[in-house]
CSV table of C-alpha atoms in Angstrom, one decimal:
chain,number,residue,atom,x,y,z
A,1,LEU,CA,53.2,193.7,104.4
A,2,ASP,CA,54.4,192.4,101.1
A,3,ALA,CA,55.5,189.1,102.9
A,4,MET,CA,52.1,188.8,104.5
A,5,GLN,CA,50.3,189.4,101.2
A,6,LEU,CA,52.5,186.6,99.6
A,7,CYS,CA,51.9,184.1,102.4
A,8,LEU,CA,48.1,184.7,102.2
A,9,GLU,CA,48.2,184.3,98.3
A,10,HIS,CA,49.8,181.0,99.0
A,11,GLY,CA,47.2,179.7,101.5
A,12,ALA,CA,48.3,181.0,104.8
A,13,ASP,CA,45.6,180.8,107.3
A,14,GLN,CA,44.3,184.3,107.9
A,15,ASN,CA,42.5,183.2,111.1
A,16,TRP,CA,45.6,181.5,112.7
A,17,THR,CA,45.6,181.0,116.4
A,18,ASN,CA,47.9,179.1,118.7
A,19,GLU,CA,48.7,175.3,118.3
A,20,GLU,CA,45.5,174.3,120.4
A,21,GLY,CA,43.2,176.4,118.1
A,22,ASP,CA,42.1,178.9,120.6
A,23,PRO,CA,42.8,182.4,121.6
A,24,ASP,CA,44.4,181.4,124.9
A,25,TRP,CA,47.4,183.5,124.3
A,26,GLU,CA,47.9,187.3,124.5
A,27,GLY,CA,47.3,188.1,120.7
A,28,GLY,CA,44.3,185.7,120.1
A,29,SER,CA,44.9,185.5,116.4
A,30,ILE,CA,47.3,187.2,114.0
A,31,LEU,CA,44.4,189.7,113.1
A,32,TYR,CA,44.0,190.5,116.9
A,33,ASP,CA,47.8,190.8,117.3
A,34,ALA,CA,47.9,193.3,114.2
A,35,CYS,CA,45.4,195.4,115.9
A,36,GLU,CA,46.8,195.3,119.3
A,37,ASN,CA,50.1,196.6,117.8
A,38,GLU,CA,48.0,199.2,115.8
A,39,ARG,CA,49.1,197.7,112.4
A,40,PHE,CA,45.6,198.4,110.9
A,41,ASP,CA,47.2,198.1,107.4
A,42,ALA,CA,47.9,194.4,108.2
A,43,ALA,CA,44.4,194.2,109.6
A,44,ARG,CA,42.9,195.3,106.3
A,45,LEU,CA,44.9,192.8,104.3
A,46,LEU,CA,43.8,190.0,106.6
A,47,LEU,CA,40.1,191.1,106.5
A,48,GLU,CA,40.4,191.2,102.6
A,49,HIS,CA,41.5,187.6,102.7
A,50,GLY,CA,38.6,186.5,105.0
A,51,ALA,CA,39.9,187.0,108.6
A,52,ASP,CA,37.0,186.9,111.2
A,53,PRO,CA,36.1,190.5,112.0
A,54,ASN,CA,34.8,189.1,115.5
A,55,CYS,CA,38.0,187.4,116.5
A,56,ALA,CA,38.8,188.0,120.2
A,57,ASN,CA,41.4,187.4,122.9
A,58,GLU,CA,41.1,185.3,125.9
A,59,ILE,CA,39.0,187.8,127.7
A,60,ASP,CA,36.7,188.1,124.5
A,61,ARG,CA,37.9,191.5,123.6
A,62,THR,CA,37.7,192.1,119.9
A,63,ILE,CA,39.4,194.2,117.4
A,64,LEU,CA,36.5,196.7,117.5
A,65,HIS,CA,37.3,197.2,121.3
A,66,ILE,CA,40.9,197.9,120.3
A,67,ALA,CA,40.1,200.4,117.6
A,68,CYS,CA,37.7,202.2,120.0
A,69,GLU,CA,40.3,202.3,122.7
A,70,HIS,CA,42.7,204.0,120.3
A,71,ASP,CA,40.3,206.2,118.8
A,72,ARG,CA,40.8,204.6,115.3
A,73,VAL,CA,37.5,205.6,113.9
A,74,ASP,CA,38.9,204.6,110.3
A,75,ALA,CA,39.6,201.1,111.6
A,76,ALA,CA,36.5,200.8,113.5
A,77,ARG,CA,34.4,201.6,110.4
A,78,MET,CA,36.4,198.9,108.5
A,79,PHE,CA,35.6,196.4,111.1
A,80,LEU,CA,32.0,197.3,111.1
A,81,ASP,CA,31.8,197.1,107.4
A,82,LYS,CA,33.4,193.6,107.5
A,83,GLY,CA,30.8,192.4,109.9
A,84,ALA,CA,32.2,193.1,113.4
A,85,GLU,CA,29.5,193.0,116.1
A,86,VAL,CA,28.6,196.5,117.4
A,87,ASP,CA,27.6,195.3,120.9
A,88,ARG,CA,29.9,192.5,121.4
A,89,THR,CA,30.9,192.2,125.1
A,90,ASP,CA,34.2,191.4,126.6
A,91,HIS,CA,34.5,189.1,129.8
A,92,TYR,CA,33.7,192.1,131.8
A,93,GLY,CA,30.5,193.0,129.8
A,94,ARG,CA,32.2,196.0,128.2
A,95,THR,CA,31.1,196.9,124.7
A,96,PRO,CA,33.0,198.8,122.2
A,97,LEU,CA,30.8,201.8,123.2
A,98,CYS,CA,31.8,201.3,126.7
A,99,ILE,CA,35.5,201.5,125.9
A,100,ALA,CA,35.3,204.5,123.7
A,101,CYS,CA,33.3,206.4,126.4
A,102,ASP,CA,35.8,205.3,129.1
A,103,TYR,CA,38.6,206.8,127.0
A,104,GLY,CA,36.6,209.9,126.1
A,105,HIS,CA,36.7,209.1,122.4
A,106,ILE,CA,33.7,211.0,121.1
A,107,ASP,CA,34.3,210.3,117.4
A,108,ALA,CA,34.4,206.5,118.1
A,109,ALA,CA,31.3,206.6,120.3
A,110,ARG,CA,29.5,208.6,117.7
A,111,LEU,CA,30.3,206.0,115.0
A,112,LEU,CA,29.1,203.1,117.2
A,113,LEU,CA,25.9,204.9,118.1
A,114,ASP,CA,25.3,205.7,114.4
A,115,GLU,CA,25.6,201.8,113.8
A,116,GLY,CA,23.1,201.0,116.4
A,117,ALA,CA,25.1,200.5,119.5
A,118,ASP,CA,23.0,200.0,122.6
A,119,VAL,CA,23.6,203.1,124.7
A,120,ASN,CA,21.8,201.6,127.8
A,121,ARG,CA,23.8,198.3,127.8
A,122,ALA,CA,25.5,197.8,131.3
A,123,ASN,CA,28.7,196.0,131.9
A,124,LYS,CA,29.2,193.1,134.3
A,125,TYR,CA,29.3,195.5,137.3
A,126,GLY,CA,26.2,197.5,136.3
């Protein structure tokens, strides 16, 4: 984390993606990759340096989807506070609320509903 802090202080791109500049790889961006690996401490640092809280991977899955999948309400709150879209859908039409409910994570679902998530939004398959 100290090395990341140092690099960011010296101009490292907090929204770095692959060489083509798109999220066409498993991690999407360094922020997405940090969240996928449950390094929410690194995510906080990247967000503090202006990383995009709505970054997504190749199927439009965002860091808020990840936090809800892992029932990390603290991380989900941080992402929402930094501007993550509460009803952002992935390629399959799943919102973070859909993910939280699919995994039975009531606390994450409650947070999203408190933040205005659309309880009636259907996914791609209805």
